[in-house]
CSV table of C-alpha atoms and ligand atoms in Angstrom, one decimal:
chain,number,residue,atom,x,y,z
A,249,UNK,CA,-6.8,26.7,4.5
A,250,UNK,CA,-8.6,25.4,1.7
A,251,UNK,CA,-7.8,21.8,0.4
A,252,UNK,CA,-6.6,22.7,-3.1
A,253,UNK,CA,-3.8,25.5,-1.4
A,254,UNK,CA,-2.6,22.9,1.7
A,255,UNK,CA,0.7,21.7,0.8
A,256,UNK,CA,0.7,18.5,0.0
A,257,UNK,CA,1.4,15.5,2.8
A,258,UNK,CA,1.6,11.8,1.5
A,259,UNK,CA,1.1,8.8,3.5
A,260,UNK,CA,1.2,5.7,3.0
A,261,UNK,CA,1.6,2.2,4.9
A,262,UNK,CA,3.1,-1.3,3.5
A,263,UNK,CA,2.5,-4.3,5.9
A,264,UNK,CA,5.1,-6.7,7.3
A,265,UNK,CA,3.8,-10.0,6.2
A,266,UNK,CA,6.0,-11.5,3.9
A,267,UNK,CA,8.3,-10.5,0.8
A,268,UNK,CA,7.1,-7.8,-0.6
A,269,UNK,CA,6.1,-8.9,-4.8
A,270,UNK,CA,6.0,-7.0,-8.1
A,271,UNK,CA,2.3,-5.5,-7.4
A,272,UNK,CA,3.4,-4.1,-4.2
A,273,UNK,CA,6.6,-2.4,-5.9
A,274,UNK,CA,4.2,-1.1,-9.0
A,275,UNK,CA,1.5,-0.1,-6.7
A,276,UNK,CA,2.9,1.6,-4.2
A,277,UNK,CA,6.9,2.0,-3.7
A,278,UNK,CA,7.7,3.4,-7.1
A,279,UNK,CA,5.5,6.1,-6.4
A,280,UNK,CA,6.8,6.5,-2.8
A,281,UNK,CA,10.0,7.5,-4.4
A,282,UNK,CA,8.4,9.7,-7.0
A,283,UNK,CA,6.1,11.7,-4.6
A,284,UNK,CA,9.1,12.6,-2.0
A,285,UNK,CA,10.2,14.7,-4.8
A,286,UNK,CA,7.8,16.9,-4.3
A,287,UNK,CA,5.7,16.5,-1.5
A,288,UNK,CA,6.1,15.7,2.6
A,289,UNK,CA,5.8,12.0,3.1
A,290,UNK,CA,5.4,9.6,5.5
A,291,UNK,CA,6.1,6.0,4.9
A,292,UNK,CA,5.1,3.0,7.3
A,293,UNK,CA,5.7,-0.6,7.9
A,294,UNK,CA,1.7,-1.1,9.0
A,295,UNK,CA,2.7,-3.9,12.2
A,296,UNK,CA,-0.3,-3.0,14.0
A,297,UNK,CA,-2.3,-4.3,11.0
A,298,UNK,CA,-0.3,-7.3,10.3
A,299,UNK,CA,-0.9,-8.7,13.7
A,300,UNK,CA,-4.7,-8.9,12.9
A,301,UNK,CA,-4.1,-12.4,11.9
A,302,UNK,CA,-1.7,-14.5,13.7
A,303,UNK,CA,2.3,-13.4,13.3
A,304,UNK,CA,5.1,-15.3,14.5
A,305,UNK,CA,6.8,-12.4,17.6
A,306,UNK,CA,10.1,-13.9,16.7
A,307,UNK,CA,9.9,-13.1,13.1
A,308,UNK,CA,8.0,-9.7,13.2
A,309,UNK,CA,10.7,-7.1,13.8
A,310,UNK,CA,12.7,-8.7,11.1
A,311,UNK,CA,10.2,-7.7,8.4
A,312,UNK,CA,9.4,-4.9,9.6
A,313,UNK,CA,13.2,-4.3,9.0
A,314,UNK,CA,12.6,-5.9,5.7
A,315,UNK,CA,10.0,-3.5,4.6
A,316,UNK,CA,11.6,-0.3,6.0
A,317,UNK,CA,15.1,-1.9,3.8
A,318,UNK,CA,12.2,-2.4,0.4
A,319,UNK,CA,11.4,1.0,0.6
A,320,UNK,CA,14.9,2.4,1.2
A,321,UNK,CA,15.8,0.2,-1.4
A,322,UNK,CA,13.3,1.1,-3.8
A,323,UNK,CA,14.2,4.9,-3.6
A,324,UNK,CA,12.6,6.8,-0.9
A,325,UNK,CA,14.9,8.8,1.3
A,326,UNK,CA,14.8,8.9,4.8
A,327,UNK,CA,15.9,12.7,4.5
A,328,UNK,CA,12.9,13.7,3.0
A,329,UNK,CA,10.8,11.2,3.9
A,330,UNK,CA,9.7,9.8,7.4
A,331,UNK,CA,10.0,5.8,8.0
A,332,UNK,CA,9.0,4.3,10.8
A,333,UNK,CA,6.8,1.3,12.2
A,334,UNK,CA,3.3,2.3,13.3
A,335,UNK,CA,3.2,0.9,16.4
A,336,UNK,CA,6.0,3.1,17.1
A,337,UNK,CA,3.5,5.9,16.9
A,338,UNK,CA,1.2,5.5,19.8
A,339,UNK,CA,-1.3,8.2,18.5
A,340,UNK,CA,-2.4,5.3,15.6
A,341,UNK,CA,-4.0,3.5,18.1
A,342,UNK,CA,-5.3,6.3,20.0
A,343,UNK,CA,-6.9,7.6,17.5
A,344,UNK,CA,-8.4,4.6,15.9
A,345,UNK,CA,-10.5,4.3,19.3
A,346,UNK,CA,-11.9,7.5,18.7
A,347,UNK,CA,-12.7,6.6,15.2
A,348,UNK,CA,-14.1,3.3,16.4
A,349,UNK,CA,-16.9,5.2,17.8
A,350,UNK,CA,-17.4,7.2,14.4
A,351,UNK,CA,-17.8,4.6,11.9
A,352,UNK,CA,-20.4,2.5,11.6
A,353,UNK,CA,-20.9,-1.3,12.0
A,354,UNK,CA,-22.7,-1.4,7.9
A,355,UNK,CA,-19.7,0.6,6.8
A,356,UNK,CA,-17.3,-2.0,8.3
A,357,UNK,CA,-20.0,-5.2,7.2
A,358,UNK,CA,-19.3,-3.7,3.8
A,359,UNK,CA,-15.6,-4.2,3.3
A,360,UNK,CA,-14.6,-7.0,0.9
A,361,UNK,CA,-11.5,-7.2,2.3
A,362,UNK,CA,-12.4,-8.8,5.2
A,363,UNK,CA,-15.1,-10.8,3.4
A,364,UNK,CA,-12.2,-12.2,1.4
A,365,UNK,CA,-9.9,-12.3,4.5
A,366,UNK,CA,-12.0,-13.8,7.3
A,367,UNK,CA,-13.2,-16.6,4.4
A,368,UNK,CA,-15.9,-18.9,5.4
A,369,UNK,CA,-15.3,-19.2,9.2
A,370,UNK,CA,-15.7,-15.1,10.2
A,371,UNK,CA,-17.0,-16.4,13.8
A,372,UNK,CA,-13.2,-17.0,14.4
A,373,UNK,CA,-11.8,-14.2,12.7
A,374,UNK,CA,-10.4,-11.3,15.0
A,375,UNK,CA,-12.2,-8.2,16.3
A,376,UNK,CA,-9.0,-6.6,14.7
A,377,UNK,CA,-9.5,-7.8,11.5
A,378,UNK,CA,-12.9,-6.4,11.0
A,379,UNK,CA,-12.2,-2.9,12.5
A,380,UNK,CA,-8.5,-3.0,10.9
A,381,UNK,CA,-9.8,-0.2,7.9
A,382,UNK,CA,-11.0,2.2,11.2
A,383,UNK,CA,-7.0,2.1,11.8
A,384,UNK,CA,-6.4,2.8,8.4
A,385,UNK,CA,-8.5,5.3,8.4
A,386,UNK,CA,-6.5,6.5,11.6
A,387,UNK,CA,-3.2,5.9,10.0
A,388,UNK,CA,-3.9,8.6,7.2
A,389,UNK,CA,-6.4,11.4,9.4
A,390,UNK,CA,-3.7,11.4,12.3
A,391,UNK,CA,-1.2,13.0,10.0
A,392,UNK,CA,-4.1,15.4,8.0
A,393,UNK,CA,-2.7,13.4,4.9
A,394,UNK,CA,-4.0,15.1,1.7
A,395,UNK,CA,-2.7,12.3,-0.8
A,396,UNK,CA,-2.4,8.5,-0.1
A,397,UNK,CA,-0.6,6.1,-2.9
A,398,UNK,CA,-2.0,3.2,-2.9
A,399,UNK,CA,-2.8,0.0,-5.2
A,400,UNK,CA,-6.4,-0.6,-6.4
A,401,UNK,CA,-6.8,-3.2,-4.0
A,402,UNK,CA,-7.1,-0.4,-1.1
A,403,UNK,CA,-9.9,1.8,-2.6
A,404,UNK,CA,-12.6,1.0,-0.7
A,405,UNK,CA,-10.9,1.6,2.2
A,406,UNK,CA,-9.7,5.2,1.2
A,407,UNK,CA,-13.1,5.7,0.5
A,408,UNK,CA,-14.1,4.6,4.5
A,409,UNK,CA,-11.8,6.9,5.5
A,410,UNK,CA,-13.2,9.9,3.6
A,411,UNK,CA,-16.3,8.5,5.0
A,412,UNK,CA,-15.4,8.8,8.9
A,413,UNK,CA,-13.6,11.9,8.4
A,414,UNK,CA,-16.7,13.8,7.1
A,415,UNK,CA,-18.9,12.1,9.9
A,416,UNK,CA,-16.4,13.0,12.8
A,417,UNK,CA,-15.8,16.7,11.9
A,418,UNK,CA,-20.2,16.4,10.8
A,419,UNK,CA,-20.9,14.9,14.5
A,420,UNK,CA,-18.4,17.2,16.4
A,421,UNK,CA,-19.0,20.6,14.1
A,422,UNK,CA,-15.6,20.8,13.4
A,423,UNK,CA,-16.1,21.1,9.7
A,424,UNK,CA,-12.2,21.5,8.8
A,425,UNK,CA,-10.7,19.4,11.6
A,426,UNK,CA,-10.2,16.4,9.3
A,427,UNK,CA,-8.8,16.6,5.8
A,428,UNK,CA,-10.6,13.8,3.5
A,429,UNK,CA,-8.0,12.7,1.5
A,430,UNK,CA,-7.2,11.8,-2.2
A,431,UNK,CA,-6.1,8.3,-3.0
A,432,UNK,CA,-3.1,8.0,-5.6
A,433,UNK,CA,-4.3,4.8,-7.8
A,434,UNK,CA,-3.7,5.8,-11.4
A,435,UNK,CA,-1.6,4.0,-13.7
A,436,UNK,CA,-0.7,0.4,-15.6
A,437,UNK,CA,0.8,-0.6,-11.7
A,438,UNK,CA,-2.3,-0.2,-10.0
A,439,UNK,CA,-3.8,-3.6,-10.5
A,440,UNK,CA,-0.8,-6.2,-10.6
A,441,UNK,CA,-2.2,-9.4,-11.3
A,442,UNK,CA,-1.4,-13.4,-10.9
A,443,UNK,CA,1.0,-14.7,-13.2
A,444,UNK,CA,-1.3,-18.0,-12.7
A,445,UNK,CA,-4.8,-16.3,-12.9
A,446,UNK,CA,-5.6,-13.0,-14.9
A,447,UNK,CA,-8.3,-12.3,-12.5
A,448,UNK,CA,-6.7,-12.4,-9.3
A,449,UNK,CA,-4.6,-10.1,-7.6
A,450,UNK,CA,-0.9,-10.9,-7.4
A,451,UNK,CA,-1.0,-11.1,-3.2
A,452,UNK,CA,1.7,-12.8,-0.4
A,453,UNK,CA,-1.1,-14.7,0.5
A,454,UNK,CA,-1.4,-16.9,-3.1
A,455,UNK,CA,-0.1,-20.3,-1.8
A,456,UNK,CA,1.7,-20.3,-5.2
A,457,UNK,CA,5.0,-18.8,-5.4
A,458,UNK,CA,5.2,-19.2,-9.2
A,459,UNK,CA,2.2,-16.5,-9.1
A,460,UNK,CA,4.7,-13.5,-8.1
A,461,UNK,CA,7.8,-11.6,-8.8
A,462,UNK,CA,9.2,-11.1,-5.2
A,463,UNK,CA,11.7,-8.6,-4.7
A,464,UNK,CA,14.3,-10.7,-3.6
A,465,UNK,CA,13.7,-13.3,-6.8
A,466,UNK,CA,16.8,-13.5,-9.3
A,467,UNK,CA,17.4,-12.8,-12.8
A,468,UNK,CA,16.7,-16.8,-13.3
A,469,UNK,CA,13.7,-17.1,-10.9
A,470,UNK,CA,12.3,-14.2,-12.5
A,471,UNK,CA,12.9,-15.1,-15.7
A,472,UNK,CA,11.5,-18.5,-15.3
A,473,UNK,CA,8.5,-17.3,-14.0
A,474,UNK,CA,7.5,-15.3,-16.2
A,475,UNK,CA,8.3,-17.9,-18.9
A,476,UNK,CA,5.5,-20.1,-17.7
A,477,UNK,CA,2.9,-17.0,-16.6
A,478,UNK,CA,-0.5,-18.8,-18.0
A,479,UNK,CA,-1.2,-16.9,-21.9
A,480,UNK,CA,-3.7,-17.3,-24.4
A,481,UNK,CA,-2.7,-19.0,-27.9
A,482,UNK,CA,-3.4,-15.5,-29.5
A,483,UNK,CA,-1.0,-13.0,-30.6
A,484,UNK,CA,-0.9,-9.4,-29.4
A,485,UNK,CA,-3.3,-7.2,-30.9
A,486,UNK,CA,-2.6,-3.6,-32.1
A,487,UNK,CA,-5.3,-2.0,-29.9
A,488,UNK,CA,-6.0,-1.9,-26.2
A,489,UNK,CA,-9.6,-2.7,-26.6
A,490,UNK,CA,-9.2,-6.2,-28.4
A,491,UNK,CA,-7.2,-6.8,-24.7
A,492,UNK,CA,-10.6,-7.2,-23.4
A,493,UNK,CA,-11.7,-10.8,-22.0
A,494,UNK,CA,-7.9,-11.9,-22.4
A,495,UNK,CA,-7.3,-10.9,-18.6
A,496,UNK,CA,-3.6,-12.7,-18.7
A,497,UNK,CA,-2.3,-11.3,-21.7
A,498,UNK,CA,-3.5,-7.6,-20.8
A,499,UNK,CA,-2.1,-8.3,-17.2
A,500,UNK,CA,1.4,-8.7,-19.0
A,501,UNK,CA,0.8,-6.2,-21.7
A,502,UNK,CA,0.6,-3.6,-18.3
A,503,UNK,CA,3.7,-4.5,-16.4
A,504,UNK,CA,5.7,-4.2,-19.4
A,505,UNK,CA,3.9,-0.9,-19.4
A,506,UNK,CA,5.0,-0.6,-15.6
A,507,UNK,CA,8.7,-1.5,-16.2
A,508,UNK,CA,9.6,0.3,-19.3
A,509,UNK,CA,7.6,3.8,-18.0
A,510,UNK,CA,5.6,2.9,-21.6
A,511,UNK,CA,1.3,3.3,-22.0
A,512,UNK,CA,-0.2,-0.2,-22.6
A,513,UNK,CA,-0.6,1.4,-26.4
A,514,UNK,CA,3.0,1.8,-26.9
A,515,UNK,CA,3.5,-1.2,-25.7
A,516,UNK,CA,1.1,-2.7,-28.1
A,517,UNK,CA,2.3,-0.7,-31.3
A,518,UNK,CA,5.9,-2.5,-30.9
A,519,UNK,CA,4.8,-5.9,-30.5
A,520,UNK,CA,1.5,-6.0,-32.2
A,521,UNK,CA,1.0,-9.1,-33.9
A,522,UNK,CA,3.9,-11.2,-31.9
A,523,UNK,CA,3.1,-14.5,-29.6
A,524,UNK,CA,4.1,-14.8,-26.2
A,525,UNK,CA,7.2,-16.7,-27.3
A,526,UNK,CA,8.7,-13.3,-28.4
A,527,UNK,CA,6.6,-11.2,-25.9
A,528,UNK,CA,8.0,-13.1,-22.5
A,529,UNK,CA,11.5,-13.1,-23.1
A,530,UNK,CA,10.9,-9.2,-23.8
A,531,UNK,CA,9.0,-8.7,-21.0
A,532,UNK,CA,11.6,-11.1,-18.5
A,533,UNK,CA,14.5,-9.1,-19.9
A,534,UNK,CA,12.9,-5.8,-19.3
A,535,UNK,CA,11.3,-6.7,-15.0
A,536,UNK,CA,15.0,-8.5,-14.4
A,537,UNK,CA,16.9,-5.1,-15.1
A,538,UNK,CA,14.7,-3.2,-13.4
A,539,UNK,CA,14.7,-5.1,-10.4
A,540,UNK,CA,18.5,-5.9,-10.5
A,541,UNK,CA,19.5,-2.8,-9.1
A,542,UNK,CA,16.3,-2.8,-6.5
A,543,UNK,CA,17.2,-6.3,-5.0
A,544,UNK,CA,21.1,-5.6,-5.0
A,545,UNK,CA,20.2,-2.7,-2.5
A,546,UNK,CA,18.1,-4.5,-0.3
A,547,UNK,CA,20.2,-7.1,0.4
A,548,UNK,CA,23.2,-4.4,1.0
A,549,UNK,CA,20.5,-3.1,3.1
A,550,UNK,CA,19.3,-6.1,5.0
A,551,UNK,CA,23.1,-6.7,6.0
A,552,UNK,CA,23.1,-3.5,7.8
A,553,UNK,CA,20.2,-3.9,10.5
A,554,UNK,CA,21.6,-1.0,12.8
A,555,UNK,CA,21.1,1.6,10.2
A,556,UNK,CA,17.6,0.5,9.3
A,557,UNK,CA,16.8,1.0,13.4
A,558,UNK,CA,18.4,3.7,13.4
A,559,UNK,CA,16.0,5.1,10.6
A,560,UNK,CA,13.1,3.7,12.0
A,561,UNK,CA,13.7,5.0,15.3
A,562,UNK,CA,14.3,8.7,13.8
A,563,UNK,CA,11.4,8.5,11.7
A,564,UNK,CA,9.0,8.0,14.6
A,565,UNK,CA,10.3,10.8,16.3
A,566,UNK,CA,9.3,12.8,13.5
A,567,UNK,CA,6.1,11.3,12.3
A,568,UNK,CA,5.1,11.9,16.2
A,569,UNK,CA,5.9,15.5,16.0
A,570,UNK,CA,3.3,15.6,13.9
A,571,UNK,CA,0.7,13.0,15.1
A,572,UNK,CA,0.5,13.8,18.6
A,573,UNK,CA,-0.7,17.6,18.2
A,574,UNK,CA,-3.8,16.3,15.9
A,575,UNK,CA,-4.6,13.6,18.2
A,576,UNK,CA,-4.5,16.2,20.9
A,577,UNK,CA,-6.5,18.4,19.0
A,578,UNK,CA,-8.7,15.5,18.3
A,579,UNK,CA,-9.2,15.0,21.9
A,580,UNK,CA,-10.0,18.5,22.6
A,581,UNK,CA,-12.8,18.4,20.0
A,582,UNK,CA,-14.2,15.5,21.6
A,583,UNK,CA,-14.6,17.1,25.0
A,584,UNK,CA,-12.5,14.9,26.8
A,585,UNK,CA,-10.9,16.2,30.6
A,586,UNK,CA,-7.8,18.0,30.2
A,587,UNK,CA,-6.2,19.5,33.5
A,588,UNK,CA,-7.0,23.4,33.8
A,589,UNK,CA,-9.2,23.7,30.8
A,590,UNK,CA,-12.1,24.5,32.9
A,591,UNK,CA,-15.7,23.2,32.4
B,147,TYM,P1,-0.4,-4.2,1.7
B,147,TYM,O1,0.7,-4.4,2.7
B,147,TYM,O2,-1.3,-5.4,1.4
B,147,TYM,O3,0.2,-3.7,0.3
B,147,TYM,C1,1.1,-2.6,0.3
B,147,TYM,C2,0.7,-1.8,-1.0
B,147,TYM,O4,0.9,-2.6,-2.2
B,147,TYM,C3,-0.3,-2.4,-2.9
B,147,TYM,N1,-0.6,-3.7,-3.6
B,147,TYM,C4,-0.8,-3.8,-5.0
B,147,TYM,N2,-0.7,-2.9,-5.9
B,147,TYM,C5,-0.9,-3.4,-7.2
B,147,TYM,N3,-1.1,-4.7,-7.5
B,147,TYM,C6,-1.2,-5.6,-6.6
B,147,TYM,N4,-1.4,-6.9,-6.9
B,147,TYM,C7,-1.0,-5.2,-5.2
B,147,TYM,N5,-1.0,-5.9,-4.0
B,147,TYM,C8,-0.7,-4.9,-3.1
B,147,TYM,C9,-1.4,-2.1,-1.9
B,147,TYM,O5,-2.5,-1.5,-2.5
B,147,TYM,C10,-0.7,-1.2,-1.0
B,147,TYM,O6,-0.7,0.1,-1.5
B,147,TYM,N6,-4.0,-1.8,4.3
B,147,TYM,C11,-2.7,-1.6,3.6
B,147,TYM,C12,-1.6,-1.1,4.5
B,147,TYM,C13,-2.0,0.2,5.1
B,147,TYM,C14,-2.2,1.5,4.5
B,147,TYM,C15,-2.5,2.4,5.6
B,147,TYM,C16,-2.0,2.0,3.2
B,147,TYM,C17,-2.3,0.4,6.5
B,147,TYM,N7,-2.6,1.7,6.7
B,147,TYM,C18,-2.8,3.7,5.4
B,147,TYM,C19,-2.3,3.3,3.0
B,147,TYM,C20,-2.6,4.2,4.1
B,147,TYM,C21,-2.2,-3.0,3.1
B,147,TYM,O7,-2.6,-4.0,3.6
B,147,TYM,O8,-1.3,-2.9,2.1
């Protein structure tokens, strides 16, 4: 099968290391919901990754619960879709050995994730950390994903994983056993910034808490926040280019974008010419009914831990249906021993 008749199979992971923010909803679970619609999905809380810097054990399962409970709460069903924890799917692992052996210590050295993750003391950093886009290079190959929604942020890592896919099915002649997938990036979402810096990502990791929209904020927090997101003195202009070298002001000009399913030039044609005194409360008004509804259903959800197992636990069953054959498969192209194969 070619790669333009496959069906399509999404897959994407969210990791279990703290509330999930505004960036991560834009980026990644509003487009979970849309792409169950018409595609097979698979949805994970990525706790293999998360434990490549030091987690708390007696905290983990709980947001792995949390982030299954974001996504169910954020639209994605687990009829249609599968949602599960990866280290509930042992072939992850399995597989990212193999891979280990594929990719290549200057692929890895070039990752600015773990530049930016490992900061100035990498000596100390884990061996986890540095190989953790080979698992995420495992995470999407294992399931022969053809499409993988993620935010901007993860590019270079989709890009690895194209990378090791064409060298393993190069090295092994196995020129269709690996499907390089397509990353999913597009639109105003993509690139959530800081409401405290224009030119940084809005992450779980900012030590500022003023510099995100969680989930779980309310109507006032959110409101608040966005009330004193840094701005520029200027008023809006009435084309996207003038946007350029006012990194804050474009930031906000996209998520209204994001939350009102508007382009940035809509946006701009209504409020063309206004300050961020009319702009914010316009733009608070607009991210605190959209999320209303989202963080009403994940606290419903969080109260009801035995249905989130029991979707976790049925969602590994099926994303292993499909995992194990390919790492078996995988294992077969390999060459490794397998009882009556013969020589
Ligand atoms: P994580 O947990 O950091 O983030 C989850 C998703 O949210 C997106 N995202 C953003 N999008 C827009 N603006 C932002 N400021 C922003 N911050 C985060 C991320 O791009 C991501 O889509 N390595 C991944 C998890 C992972 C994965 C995978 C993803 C593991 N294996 C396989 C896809 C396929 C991560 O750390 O995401």
């Amino acid at each position: 099968m070619t790669e333009t008749t496959r069906p399509m199979r999404v897959l994407s992971g969210v990791q279990p290391s703290g509330a999930l923010h505004l960036g991560n909803y834009l980026g990644a679970l509003t487009k979970f919901a849309r792409l169950q619609e018409s595609a097979e999905c698979f949805f994970f809380v990525a706790d293999l990754h998360a434990i490549t810097v030091p987690q708390d054990p007696s905290k983990l399962a709980g947001q792995t619960r949390e982030i299954a409970a974001a996504m169910l709460a954020a639209g994605v069903d687990p009829l249609r879709a599968a949602v599960f924890p990866q280290s509930a799917v042992r072939a992850h692992a399995e597989l990212a050995w193999l891979l280990n052996c594929t990719a290549r210590l200057g692929w890895l050295d070039r990752m600015t994730q773990f530049k930016e993750k490992s900061g100035k003391d990498k000596e100390r950093a884990s061996v986890g950390l540095y190989s953790y886009p080979v698992l995420q290079a495992a995470d999407i190959l294992v399931y022969r994903a053809t499409h993988v929604p993620v935010g901007e942020d993860q590019k270079q890592h989709l890009e690895l994983t194209r990378d090791i896919a064409a060298k393993f099915n190069t090295d092994f002649k196995a020129p269709d056993h690996f499907i390089l997938p397509e990353p999913l990036i597009e639109g105003p979402g993509a690139r959530v910034m800081s409401l405290r810096d224009g030119r940084a990502k809005m992450s779980k990791s900012d030590p500022s808490d003023q510099s995100r929209i969680n989930l779980t904020d309310s109507r006032d927090v959110i409101i608040q926040k966005i009330k004193r997101a840094r701005t520029d003195p200027e008023v809006l202009p009435d084309r996207l280019e003038a946007l350029a070298g006012r990194a804050e002001a474009d930031n906000l000009v996209g998520l209204y974008a994001a939350m009102s399913g508007e382009t940035k030039a809509e946006v701009l044609h209504r409020f063309a010419g206004q300050g961020f005194g009319v702009f914010k409360p316009a733009l608070a008004e607009v991210t605190a009914d959209r999320l209303a509804p989202v963080s009403a259903q994940l606290n419903r959800l969080l109260a009801e831990p035995d249905e989130i197992d029991r979707v976790l636990q049925e969602g590994a069953e099926r994303a292993a249906a499909v995992a194990e054959p390919v790492l078996a498969e995988t294992k077969r192209v390999v060459g490794f021993w397998r009882a009556g194969a013969g020589t």
